[in-house]
Short mmCIF file of C-alpha atoms in Angstrom, two decimals:
data_model
loop_
_atom_site.label_atom_id
_atom_site.label_comp_id
_atom_site.label_asym_id
_atom_site.label_seq_id
_atom_site.Cartn_x
_atom_site.Cartn_y
_atom_site.Cartn_z
CA MET A 1 -14.74 33.64 -29.23
CA ARG A 2 -14.55 30.04 -27.99
CA HIS A 3 -10.75 30.24 -27.66
CA ALA A 4 -11.09 33.46 -25.68
CA VAL A 5 -13.51 31.81 -23.25
CA LEU A 6 -11.14 28.86 -22.83
CA ALA A 7 -8.22 31.20 -22.21
CA LEU A 8 -10.20 33.03 -19.53
CA ALA A 9 -11.12 29.72 -17.91
CA VAL A 10 -7.48 28.65 -17.82
CA LEU A 11 -6.43 31.97 -16.31
CA ALA A 12 -9.19 31.74 -13.71
CA GLY A 13 -8.11 28.20 -12.82
CA SER A 14 -4.47 29.28 -12.50
CA ALA A 15 -5.46 32.18 -10.25
CA ALA A 16 -7.52 29.88 -8.01
CA GLN A 17 -4.64 27.42 -7.81
CA ALA A 18 -2.17 30.17 -6.93
CA GLN A 19 -4.41 31.30 -4.08
CA ALA A 20 -4.75 27.73 -2.75
CA LEU A 21 -1.02 26.95 -2.68
CA THR A 22 1.87 28.22 -0.60
CA GLU A 23 5.56 27.55 -1.10
CA CYS A 24 6.95 24.99 1.34
CA ARG A 25 9.59 22.31 1.78
CA VAL A 26 9.30 18.53 2.17
CA ALA A 27 12.27 16.68 3.62
CA GLY A 28 13.74 14.41 0.98
CA ILE A 29 12.56 16.42 -2.04
CA ARG A 30 15.36 18.70 -3.20
CA ASN A 31 13.35 21.52 -4.75
CA SER A 32 10.79 23.67 -3.01
CA VAL A 33 7.22 22.47 -3.44
CA GLN A 34 3.76 23.90 -2.95
CA CYS A 35 1.47 22.97 -0.08
CA GLY A 36 -2.29 23.14 -0.14
CA VAL A 37 -5.29 22.19 1.95
CA VAL A 38 -8.98 21.63 1.34
CA GLN A 39 -11.54 21.81 4.12
CA ARG A 40 -13.91 18.85 4.00
CA ALA A 41 -16.93 17.80 6.01
CA LEU A 42 -16.11 14.76 8.10
CA ASP A 43 -19.59 13.47 7.28
CA PRO A 44 -20.82 14.62 3.83
CA ALA A 45 -24.40 14.31 5.06
CA ARG A 46 -23.61 17.04 7.60
CA PRO A 47 -21.96 19.80 5.53
CA ASP A 48 -22.28 22.17 8.49
CA GLY A 49 -20.86 19.61 10.92
CA PRO A 50 -17.26 18.90 11.93
CA LYS A 51 -14.62 19.70 9.31
CA ILE A 52 -11.27 18.10 8.59
CA ALA A 53 -8.34 19.56 6.70
CA VAL A 54 -7.04 17.40 3.84
CA HIS A 55 -3.44 18.36 3.11
CA TYR A 56 -1.58 17.88 -0.14
CA VAL A 57 1.72 18.74 -1.79
CA VAL A 58 2.34 19.70 -5.41
CA VAL A 59 5.76 19.26 -6.98
CA PRO A 60 5.52 21.79 -9.84
CA ALA A 61 6.47 20.76 -13.36
CA MET A 62 9.96 21.87 -14.35
CA ALA A 63 8.98 23.11 -17.80
CA ARG A 64 7.38 26.50 -18.23
CA ARG A 65 4.82 25.11 -20.71
CA LYS A 66 3.55 22.26 -18.59
CA LEU A 67 0.88 19.74 -19.55
CA PRO A 68 -2.57 20.16 -17.95
CA ASP A 69 -2.95 16.68 -16.39
CA PRO A 70 -1.11 16.30 -13.05
CA VAL A 71 -0.09 12.88 -11.72
CA PHE A 72 -1.57 11.87 -8.34
CA LEU A 73 0.07 9.19 -6.17
CA LEU A 74 -2.34 7.04 -4.15
CA ALA A 75 -0.43 5.43 -1.29
CA GLY A 76 -0.77 1.95 0.15
CA GLY A 77 -1.75 0.43 3.45
CA PRO A 78 -4.47 1.32 4.07
CA GLY A 79 -2.93 3.87 6.38
CA GLN A 80 0.12 5.12 4.51
CA ALA A 81 0.53 8.89 4.09
CA ALA A 82 1.28 9.96 0.51
CA ILE A 83 3.27 13.02 1.57
CA GLY A 84 5.33 10.86 3.93
CA VAL A 85 6.17 8.34 1.23
CA GLY A 86 6.55 11.04 -1.43
CA PRO A 87 10.34 11.48 -1.14
CA GLN A 88 10.91 7.72 -1.58
CA ALA A 89 8.43 7.51 -4.47
CA PHE A 90 9.44 10.69 -6.24
CA GLY A 91 12.16 8.96 -8.24
CA LEU A 92 9.40 7.12 -10.11
CA PHE A 93 8.01 10.43 -11.33
CA SER A 94 11.14 12.45 -12.07
CA ARG A 95 10.80 12.25 -15.87
CA LEU A 96 7.06 12.89 -15.72
CA ASN A 97 7.77 15.91 -13.54
CA ASN A 98 9.49 17.64 -16.45
CA ARG A 99 6.11 18.62 -17.87
CA ARG A 100 3.55 17.52 -15.27
CA ASP A 101 2.83 18.48 -11.70
CA ILE A 102 3.16 15.58 -9.25
CA VAL A 103 0.60 15.60 -6.41
CA PHE A 104 0.74 13.79 -3.07
CA VAL A 105 -2.49 13.88 -1.04
CA ASP A 106 -2.55 12.65 2.54
CA GLN A 107 -5.75 10.61 2.56
CA ARG A 108 -8.13 11.42 5.40
CA GLY A 109 -6.92 9.59 8.50
CA THR A 110 -3.23 9.68 7.48
CA GLY A 111 -0.27 12.04 7.69
CA GLN A 112 -1.44 15.61 8.14
CA SER A 113 -5.08 14.95 7.20
CA ALA A 114 -6.93 14.30 10.48
CA PRO A 115 -4.61 11.38 11.28
CA LEU A 116 -5.87 8.32 13.15
CA GLU A 117 -2.48 7.19 14.42
CA CYS A 118 -1.79 4.70 17.19
CA ALA A 119 1.23 4.40 19.45
CA ASP A 120 3.59 2.17 17.48
CA ALA A 121 4.17 -0.37 20.22
CA LYS A 122 5.49 -2.96 17.79
CA ARG A 123 8.56 -0.80 17.31
CA GLU A 124 9.10 -0.58 21.05
CA ARG A 125 8.68 -4.08 22.53
CA LEU A 126 8.78 -7.52 20.97
CA SER A 127 6.39 -8.80 23.63
CA ASP A 128 3.61 -6.64 22.16
CA GLN A 129 3.71 -8.83 19.04
CA ALA A 130 3.31 -12.03 21.01
CA GLY A 131 -0.33 -12.80 20.29
CA PRO A 132 -3.79 -11.57 19.32
CA ASP A 133 -4.83 -10.74 22.89
CA GLN A 134 -2.06 -8.18 23.22
CA GLN A 135 -2.74 -6.75 19.76
CA VAL A 136 -6.49 -6.43 20.36
CA ALA A 137 -5.81 -4.73 23.69
CA LEU A 138 -3.43 -2.26 21.99
CA MET A 139 -6.04 -1.40 19.35
CA MET A 140 -8.69 -0.79 22.00
CA GLN A 141 -6.26 1.52 23.79
CA CYS A 142 -5.72 3.26 20.48
CA LYS A 143 -9.47 3.66 19.90
CA ALA A 144 -9.86 5.24 23.32
CA ALA A 145 -7.10 7.71 22.48
CA LEU A 146 -8.61 8.52 19.08
CA LEU A 147 -11.94 9.41 20.67
CA LYS A 148 -10.17 12.31 22.41
CA LEU A 149 -9.06 13.92 19.13
CA PRO A 150 -10.63 17.33 18.40
CA TYR A 151 -12.06 16.17 15.05
CA ILE A 152 -13.65 13.01 16.54
CA LYS A 153 -16.78 14.03 18.44
CA ALA A 154 -18.34 10.58 18.81
CA GLU A 155 -17.32 6.94 18.30
CA ALA A 156 -19.34 6.79 15.08
CA ASP A 157 -17.06 9.45 13.58
CA LEU A 158 -14.37 6.80 13.15
CA GLY A 159 -16.60 5.39 10.42
CA PHE A 160 -16.11 8.41 8.14
CA PHE A 161 -12.68 7.35 6.86
CA THR A 162 -13.72 5.01 4.06
CA THR A 163 -12.15 4.86 0.61
CA THR A 164 -15.32 6.25 -0.97
CA LEU A 165 -15.21 9.43 1.12
CA ALA A 166 -11.45 9.77 0.67
CA MET A 167 -11.81 9.75 -3.11
CA GLN A 168 -14.38 12.54 -2.87
CA ASP A 169 -11.71 14.47 -0.97
CA LEU A 170 -9.25 13.70 -3.77
CA ASP A 171 -11.62 15.13 -6.33
CA ALA A 172 -11.94 18.28 -4.23
CA VAL A 173 -8.15 18.63 -4.47
CA ARG A 174 -8.34 18.15 -8.24
CA ALA A 175 -11.00 20.85 -8.46
CA GLN A 176 -9.00 23.25 -6.29
CA LEU A 177 -6.01 22.78 -8.59
CA GLY A 178 -8.16 23.53 -11.61
CA ALA A 179 -7.26 20.29 -13.42
CA GLU A 180 -9.88 19.04 -15.87
CA ARG A 181 -8.40 15.52 -15.82
CA ILE A 182 -5.70 13.78 -13.82
CA ASP A 183 -3.46 10.71 -14.04
CA LEU A 184 -3.58 8.20 -11.18
CA VAL A 185 -0.76 6.00 -9.90
CA GLY A 186 -1.95 3.64 -7.17
CA ILE A 187 0.25 1.20 -5.26
CA SER A 188 -1.22 -1.71 -3.25
CA TYR A 189 -4.24 -0.35 -1.34
CA GLY A 190 -3.80 2.76 -3.49
CA THR A 191 -5.03 0.67 -6.44
CA ARG A 192 -8.33 0.12 -4.62
CA ALA A 193 -8.53 3.85 -4.05
CA ALA A 194 -7.78 4.52 -7.73
CA LEU A 195 -10.50 2.11 -8.85
CA GLU A 196 -12.97 3.83 -6.55
CA TYR A 197 -12.02 7.24 -7.91
CA ILE A 198 -12.53 5.96 -11.46
CA ARG A 199 -15.93 4.57 -10.44
CA GLN A 200 -17.10 7.85 -8.96
CA PHE A 201 -15.40 10.27 -11.36
CA PRO A 202 -14.71 8.44 -14.65
CA THR A 203 -14.55 11.58 -16.79
CA ARG A 204 -11.87 13.09 -14.56
CA VAL A 205 -9.25 10.39 -15.23
CA ARG A 206 -6.96 10.48 -18.24
CA ARG A 207 -4.75 7.43 -17.49
CA SER A 208 -4.27 5.12 -14.50
CA VAL A 209 -1.45 2.85 -13.38
CA LEU A 210 -2.22 0.16 -10.79
CA ASP A 211 0.78 -1.51 -9.14
CA SER A 212 0.09 -4.60 -6.99
CA VAL A 213 -3.66 -4.66 -7.41
CA ALA A 214 -5.90 -4.87 -4.32
CA PRO A 215 -9.49 -5.02 -5.67
CA PRO A 216 -12.41 -3.72 -3.65
CA ASP A 217 -13.93 -7.20 -3.41
CA MET A 218 -10.76 -8.64 -1.88
CA ALA A 219 -11.31 -9.58 1.77
CA LEU A 220 -7.82 -8.60 2.87
CA PRO A 221 -7.27 -10.63 6.07
CA THR A 222 -8.43 -13.88 4.44
CA SER A 223 -6.65 -13.41 1.13
CA PHE A 224 -3.42 -12.62 2.97
CA SER A 225 -3.37 -16.17 4.34
CA THR A 226 -4.03 -17.75 0.94
CA ASP A 227 -1.58 -15.57 -0.96
CA GLY A 228 1.09 -15.56 1.74
CA GLN A 229 1.07 -19.36 1.84
CA ALA A 230 1.38 -19.56 -1.95
CA ALA A 231 4.36 -17.16 -1.97
CA PHE A 232 6.07 -19.07 0.86
CA GLU A 233 5.59 -22.43 -0.86
CA ALA A 234 7.04 -20.94 -4.05
CA GLN A 235 10.15 -19.88 -2.11
CA LEU A 236 10.56 -23.36 -0.63
CA ARG A 237 10.25 -24.90 -4.10
CA ALA A 238 12.73 -22.39 -5.51
CA CYS A 239 15.25 -23.47 -2.88
CA GLU A 240 14.67 -27.15 -3.71
CA GLN A 241 15.32 -26.44 -7.39
CA GLN A 242 18.61 -24.63 -6.71
CA ALA A 243 21.61 -26.86 -6.01
CA GLU A 244 23.42 -24.32 -3.83
CA CYS A 245 20.32 -23.79 -1.72
CA THR A 246 19.64 -27.48 -1.14
CA ALA A 247 23.30 -28.05 -0.33
CA THR A 248 23.33 -25.25 2.24
CA TYR A 249 19.85 -25.85 3.69
CA PRO A 250 19.16 -29.58 3.14
CA LYS A 251 16.57 -29.76 5.95
CA LEU A 252 14.70 -26.50 5.23
CA ARG A 253 11.17 -27.96 5.29
CA ALA A 254 11.99 -30.08 8.33
CA ASP A 255 13.49 -27.07 10.12
CA TRP A 256 10.37 -25.03 9.32
CA ALA A 257 8.09 -27.75 10.71
CA ALA A 258 10.26 -28.11 13.81
CA LEU A 259 10.24 -24.35 14.38
CA LEU A 260 6.43 -24.17 14.24
CA ALA A 261 6.09 -27.26 16.47
CA SER A 262 8.32 -25.66 19.12
CA LEU A 263 6.08 -22.62 19.57
CA PRO A 264 5.37 -20.89 21.85
CA ARG A 265 8.74 -20.88 23.57
CA PRO A 266 10.90 -18.47 25.60
CA ALA A 267 13.36 -16.44 23.55
CA THR A 268 15.99 -13.76 23.96
CA ALA A 269 16.93 -11.40 21.15
CA ALA A 270 17.83 -7.82 20.36
CA HIS A 271 14.90 -5.85 18.99
CA PRO A 272 15.65 -5.46 15.24
CA LEU A 273 14.79 -1.74 15.29
CA THR A 274 15.75 -0.49 18.76
CA GLY A 275 18.69 -2.84 19.39
CA ARG A 276 17.54 -3.44 22.98
CA LEU A 277 17.99 -6.98 24.31
CA GLU A 278 14.62 -8.45 25.27
CA HIS A 279 13.29 -11.59 26.91
CA PHE A 280 9.93 -12.59 25.45
CA THR A 281 7.75 -15.47 24.32
CA LEU A 282 8.23 -16.36 20.67
CA THR A 283 4.82 -17.24 19.26
CA ARG A 284 3.44 -18.60 16.02
CA ASP A 285 1.97 -15.15 15.25
CA MET A 286 5.41 -13.56 15.53
CA VAL A 287 7.09 -16.15 13.30
CA LEU A 288 4.40 -16.03 10.60
CA GLY A 289 4.38 -12.24 10.71
CA ALA A 290 8.14 -12.14 10.20
CA VAL A 291 7.94 -14.58 7.27
CA ARG A 292 5.09 -12.59 5.70
CA GLY A 293 7.08 -9.37 6.00
CA ALA A 294 10.17 -10.92 4.42
CA LEU A 295 8.15 -12.27 1.48
CA TYR A 296 7.25 -8.76 0.28
CA ALA A 297 10.62 -8.25 -1.43
CA PRO A 298 12.54 -11.01 -3.27
CA ALA A 299 15.83 -9.72 -1.82
CA THR A 300 14.63 -10.39 1.73
CA THR A 301 12.80 -13.56 0.68
CA ALA A 302 16.20 -14.90 -0.40
CA ALA A 303 17.34 -14.65 3.24
CA LEU A 304 14.44 -16.71 4.62
CA PRO A 305 16.15 -20.14 4.33
CA ALA A 306 19.05 -18.89 6.45
CA ALA A 307 16.72 -17.14 8.91
CA ILE A 308 14.47 -20.19 9.32
CA THR A 309 17.45 -22.48 9.81
CA GLU A 310 18.82 -20.16 12.49
CA ALA A 311 15.45 -19.84 14.22
CA ALA A 312 14.96 -23.62 14.30
CA ALA A 313 18.30 -23.78 16.15
CA GLY A 314 17.06 -21.24 18.70
CA ARG A 315 18.62 -18.10 17.20
CA VAL A 316 15.72 -15.86 16.16
CA GLU A 317 17.45 -12.52 15.48
CA ALA A 318 17.80 -13.11 11.74
CA LEU A 319 14.14 -14.04 11.25
CA LEU A 320 12.88 -11.06 13.26
CA GLY A 321 15.32 -8.83 11.39
CA VAL A 322 14.27 -9.73 7.85
CA GLY A 323 10.63 -9.54 8.92
CA ALA A 324 11.10 -5.98 10.16
CA LEU A 325 12.93 -4.62 7.11
CA LEU A 326 9.75 -3.55 5.29
CA SER A 327 8.13 -1.71 8.19
CA SER A 328 11.40 -0.06 9.21
CA ARG A 329 11.64 1.98 5.99
CA LYS A 330 10.84 5.66 6.31
CA GLY A 331 7.28 6.45 5.27
CA MET A 332 6.12 2.83 5.54
CA GLN A 333 4.46 3.13 8.94
CA LEU A 334 0.66 3.00 8.89
CA ALA A 335 -1.95 5.07 10.70
CA MET A 336 -3.50 1.98 12.27
CA GLY A 337 -6.72 3.74 13.31
CA MET A 338 -7.38 4.66 9.69
CA HIS A 339 -6.30 1.15 8.66
CA PHE A 340 -8.98 -0.47 10.81
CA SER A 341 -11.60 2.13 9.87
CA VAL A 342 -11.12 1.11 6.23
CA VAL A 343 -10.75 -2.65 6.68
CA CYS A 344 -13.56 -2.95 9.21
CA ALA A 345 -15.94 -1.13 6.86
CA GLU A 346 -14.88 -2.62 3.54
CA ASP A 347 -13.31 -6.05 4.14
CA ALA A 348 -14.51 -7.46 7.46
CA PRO A 349 -18.17 -7.81 6.39
CA ARG A 350 -17.04 -10.06 3.53
CA LEU A 351 -14.76 -12.39 5.48
CA SER A 352 -17.37 -15.08 6.10
CA ALA A 353 -18.32 -15.18 2.40
CA SER A 354 -14.74 -15.31 1.08
CA ASP A 355 -13.87 -18.25 -1.19
CA ASP A 356 -10.17 -18.04 -0.31
CA LYS A 357 -8.86 -21.17 1.38
CA PRO A 358 -6.65 -20.38 4.40
CA GLY A 359 -3.02 -21.38 4.05
CA THR A 360 -1.84 -24.56 5.76
CA ASP A 361 0.66 -22.66 7.90
CA PHE A 362 -0.82 -19.16 7.91
CA GLY A 363 -4.30 -20.38 8.85
CA THR A 364 -7.12 -18.13 10.08
CA ASP A 365 -5.44 -16.34 12.97
CA TYR A 366 -4.85 -13.16 10.96
CA ALA A 367 -8.51 -12.97 9.90
CA THR A 368 -9.63 -13.76 13.44
CA LEU A 369 -7.59 -10.85 14.80
CA TYR A 370 -9.35 -8.48 12.41
CA GLN A 371 -12.74 -9.92 13.29
CA ARG A 372 -12.08 -9.36 16.98
CA VAL A 373 -10.96 -5.76 16.49
CA CYS A 374 -13.71 -4.97 13.98
CA ALA A 375 -16.37 -6.30 16.36
CA GLN A 376 -15.48 -3.31 18.57
CA TRP A 377 -14.67 -0.76 15.85
CA PRO A 378 -17.23 1.63 14.29
CA ARG A 379 -18.17 0.51 10.79
CA GLY A 380 -18.64 3.12 8.07
CA ALA A 381 -21.20 2.87 5.29
CA VAL A 382 -19.99 1.37 1.99
CA PRO A 383 -22.19 1.61 -1.13
CA PRO A 384 -22.85 -1.75 -2.85
CA GLU A 385 -21.40 -0.31 -6.08
CA PHE A 386 -18.04 0.02 -4.38
CA TYR A 387 -17.34 -3.70 -4.78
CA LYS A 388 -18.11 -3.86 -8.50
CA VAL A 389 -15.33 -3.08 -10.96
CA GLY A 390 -17.07 -2.35 -14.24
CA PRO A 391 -15.92 -1.70 -17.80
CA SER A 392 -13.90 1.48 -18.18
CA SER A 393 -12.63 3.45 -21.17
CA VAL A 394 -9.77 4.86 -19.05
CA PRO A 395 -6.47 3.39 -20.35
CA THR A 396 -5.10 1.42 -17.41
CA LEU A 397 -1.75 -0.31 -16.95
CA LEU A 398 -1.74 -2.98 -14.24
CA PHE A 399 1.40 -4.55 -12.71
CA SER A 400 1.54 -7.74 -10.64
CA GLY A 401 4.52 -9.49 -9.10
CA GLY A 402 4.47 -13.26 -9.48
CA ALA A 403 6.11 -13.66 -6.04
CA ASP A 404 3.85 -11.14 -4.27
CA PRO A 405 2.48 -12.53 -0.96
CA ALA A 406 -0.26 -9.90 -0.69
CA THR A 407 -1.55 -8.96 -4.15
CA PRO A 408 -0.42 -11.68 -6.59
CA PRO A 409 -1.46 -11.80 -10.27
CA ARG A 410 -4.81 -13.48 -9.66
CA HIS A 411 -6.19 -10.18 -8.36
CA GLY A 412 -4.78 -8.06 -11.16
CA ALA A 413 -6.07 -10.48 -13.78
CA ARG A 414 -9.60 -10.27 -12.37
CA VAL A 415 -9.56 -6.48 -12.39
CA ALA A 416 -8.07 -6.25 -15.89
CA ALA A 417 -10.80 -8.54 -17.24
CA ALA A 418 -13.49 -6.44 -15.55
CA LEU A 419 -12.09 -3.14 -16.86
CA GLY A 420 -12.08 -4.40 -20.44
CA PRO A 421 -9.90 -3.81 -23.51
CA ALA A 422 -8.50 -0.48 -22.31
CA ALA A 423 -6.62 -2.36 -19.55
CA GLN A 424 -3.24 -4.07 -19.95
CA HIS A 425 -2.05 -6.48 -17.24
CA VAL A 426 1.71 -6.99 -16.93
CA VAL A 427 2.90 -9.89 -14.76
CA VAL A 428 6.53 -9.82 -13.62
CA PRO A 429 7.17 -13.44 -12.55
CA ASN A 430 10.03 -12.80 -10.10
CA ALA A 431 8.83 -9.52 -8.60
CA GLY A 432 7.36 -9.16 -5.13
CA HIS A 433 4.99 -6.55 -3.77
CA SER A 434 5.28 -3.33 -5.79
CA VAL A 435 6.79 -3.51 -9.26
CA LEU A 436 7.31 0.11 -10.28
CA GLY A 437 10.65 0.46 -8.53
CA ILE A 438 12.42 -2.38 -10.34
CA GLY A 439 14.06 -2.76 -13.73
CA CYS A 440 12.50 -0.82 -16.58
CA ALA A 441 9.11 -0.43 -14.85
CA ARG A 442 9.73 3.26 -14.16
CA ASP A 443 10.34 3.83 -17.86
CA LEU A 444 7.10 1.99 -18.68
CA LEU A 445 5.24 4.26 -16.26
CA TYR A 446 6.66 7.31 -18.00
CA ARG A 447 5.95 6.09 -21.53
CA PHE A 448 2.41 5.02 -20.65
CA ILE A 449 1.38 8.34 -19.13
CA ASP A 450 3.39 10.43 -21.60
CA ALA A 451 1.99 8.67 -24.70
CA SER A 452 0.40 11.21 -27.03
CA ASP A 453 -2.87 9.29 -27.41
CA ASP A 454 -4.75 6.43 -25.79
CA LYS A 455 -4.03 4.03 -28.63
CA ALA A 456 -0.28 4.48 -28.20
CA ALA A 457 -0.59 4.04 -24.43
CA SER A 458 -2.55 0.81 -24.81
CA ALA A 459 0.01 -0.57 -27.29
CA LEU A 460 2.89 -0.22 -24.82
CA ASP A 461 5.46 -3.02 -25.08
CA ALA A 462 6.15 -4.14 -21.51
CA SER A 463 8.28 -7.19 -22.29
CA CYS A 464 11.44 -5.59 -20.83
CA VAL A 465 10.22 -5.96 -17.24
CA LYS A 466 9.28 -9.63 -17.49
CA ALA A 467 12.83 -10.98 -17.67
CA ILE A 468 13.94 -9.80 -14.20
CA PRO A 469 15.58 -12.82 -12.49
CA ARG A 470 14.82 -14.15 -9.03
CA PRO A 471 17.63 -13.30 -6.56
CA GLY A 472 19.83 -16.21 -5.59
CA VAL A 473 19.49 -17.60 -2.10
CA PHE A 474 21.48 -15.89 0.67
CA ILE A 475 24.53 -17.87 1.77
CA PRO A 476 26.14 -16.68 5.04
CA MET A 477 29.82 -15.77 4.85
CA SER A 478 30.67 -18.48 7.40
CA VAL A 479 29.27 -21.14 5.06
CA GLU A 480 31.07 -19.68 2.04
CA ALA A 481 34.35 -19.62 3.96
CA ALA A 482 33.98 -23.25 4.95
CA LYS A 483 33.74 -24.41 1.33
#
C-alpha cells in the first residue's frame, strides 16, 4: 500500500511539473530546454500585494530513468543572472545532466525575474569610472529609473531583494518541480545564497558545492581591500621569485609606486570594449579597479607586470584592457540595482565593525563608495540568524583559490569549520576566483554529487586539483624578439 501511495505522489508531482513547464530555447545551450515561472509576493508580509515573476530554466536529464534530485546553480555577483550565465556554466554539469535535471533560476532582481538593472555606463565611457562622485551620481540616476518600474510601487520596495527572500523563491521553484531534495552549486555570492538556503531549508538539500566562498558575515567592500591587496602582493612576490620576470620587469615595484604617485593625470586611450578613442582623467580608482579585475584570473594576473610597466610610462591601454576582461564576458554583467539592494542590506551595516585591515594601496575608497550609495538606498530587513553559519549534516564540498582577490581560503576555512565534519575544504594554491572550471575540478563536482552515499561523497580525494601550476609571467613579443 505504501509503495502505491508513493507512486501516486510521484505521478502527481510529475503532472504538476509538466503543467508548470513549457518547451523553450536558450541561446548557447544546444538542446531544447524547459522554461518555468513562479509568481511570488514582492513582500512576503503582503501576500495580496505586488507580485513578481521568478523565471527559471530546466535542462532535462538525458536518461529516461533520471534521478530525483536536480542540480541548482546559484550565480554570483550579487546581481548575476543564472539563466544568462547558464550557457557558459553548463559545461560543468554535462556529465551530471545524464541523469539529473539542471536548473537555472534568475534570482529576484536579475535577468528575467523583476530585474533591477542600471544603464551600464562603464561600458560606454571611461570618464564614468573616474571617481566616486561620478559613480554615486550614476547609481542615484539608476535608483530614480528603478522607481518607475511597474513592480516597484515605492522606494521601500527596493528593500525586498535580499538573499533571504530570494532563497524562499528558490524553494518555491523546488516545490513547483516536485523535487523532495535538491543539490546546490554556488559560485562566489552564490555560495552565500546556498548557505542561506541550507539555513532555511536544511532538509531540502542533498549535497552542496561552494566555489569561492563568500560567507554571510563577510563585509564585502572592506574585505575586498584586504584580500585584493594580499593577492596583488602575492603576484609581486611571484615576479620577484621568477628570474625571467625580474629580468623583464626589474623596476616593477618602483613603476607601481610611480604610477600611483602620478595620479590623477590626463590620459588618452581606446576604450577596451567599444574601441572608441577617449580623452579622460586617469584616477587612482580606475587603476586599482583595473588591477582588481585582472587579479580574478591567474592568466590575466600574469599580464599585470607588463600592463603596470606600460602604464607607468604613460601607455594605459594594456592595464585598462586586462582589467576589463572579466566584465566583458557574456553573462558576467551585474544588475547593479539588485547588487546594491543586497549589499546595502547585508554588508553595509557591518562595515564599521569589520576586523579587516584595509590594504596599503587599495585603502578604504571602495568601502566609502558603498557607504555613500547605501546611505541613499533602501535597506531591507535581514534576520540576525542570517549571519550565523551553524553545524550542518549536508555533505558540502568547498573550493578556494589561493590567489583569489575576492574570496581567498580564509573565508572558506571559516565556513568549513562552522559547518562541521560533513564539510570538506579544498584549497587550490594557484587558482583565482572560481575553481570549478579548471583542471579536474569539474570531475570532482561530478563525483561528489553522483556519489551513491554521503560517506563516499565526504571521502572524495581532491588531490588532483591542488597541483595546478601558476601561469608564467607574460613577456611581450617585442621583448622576446630582442633577446
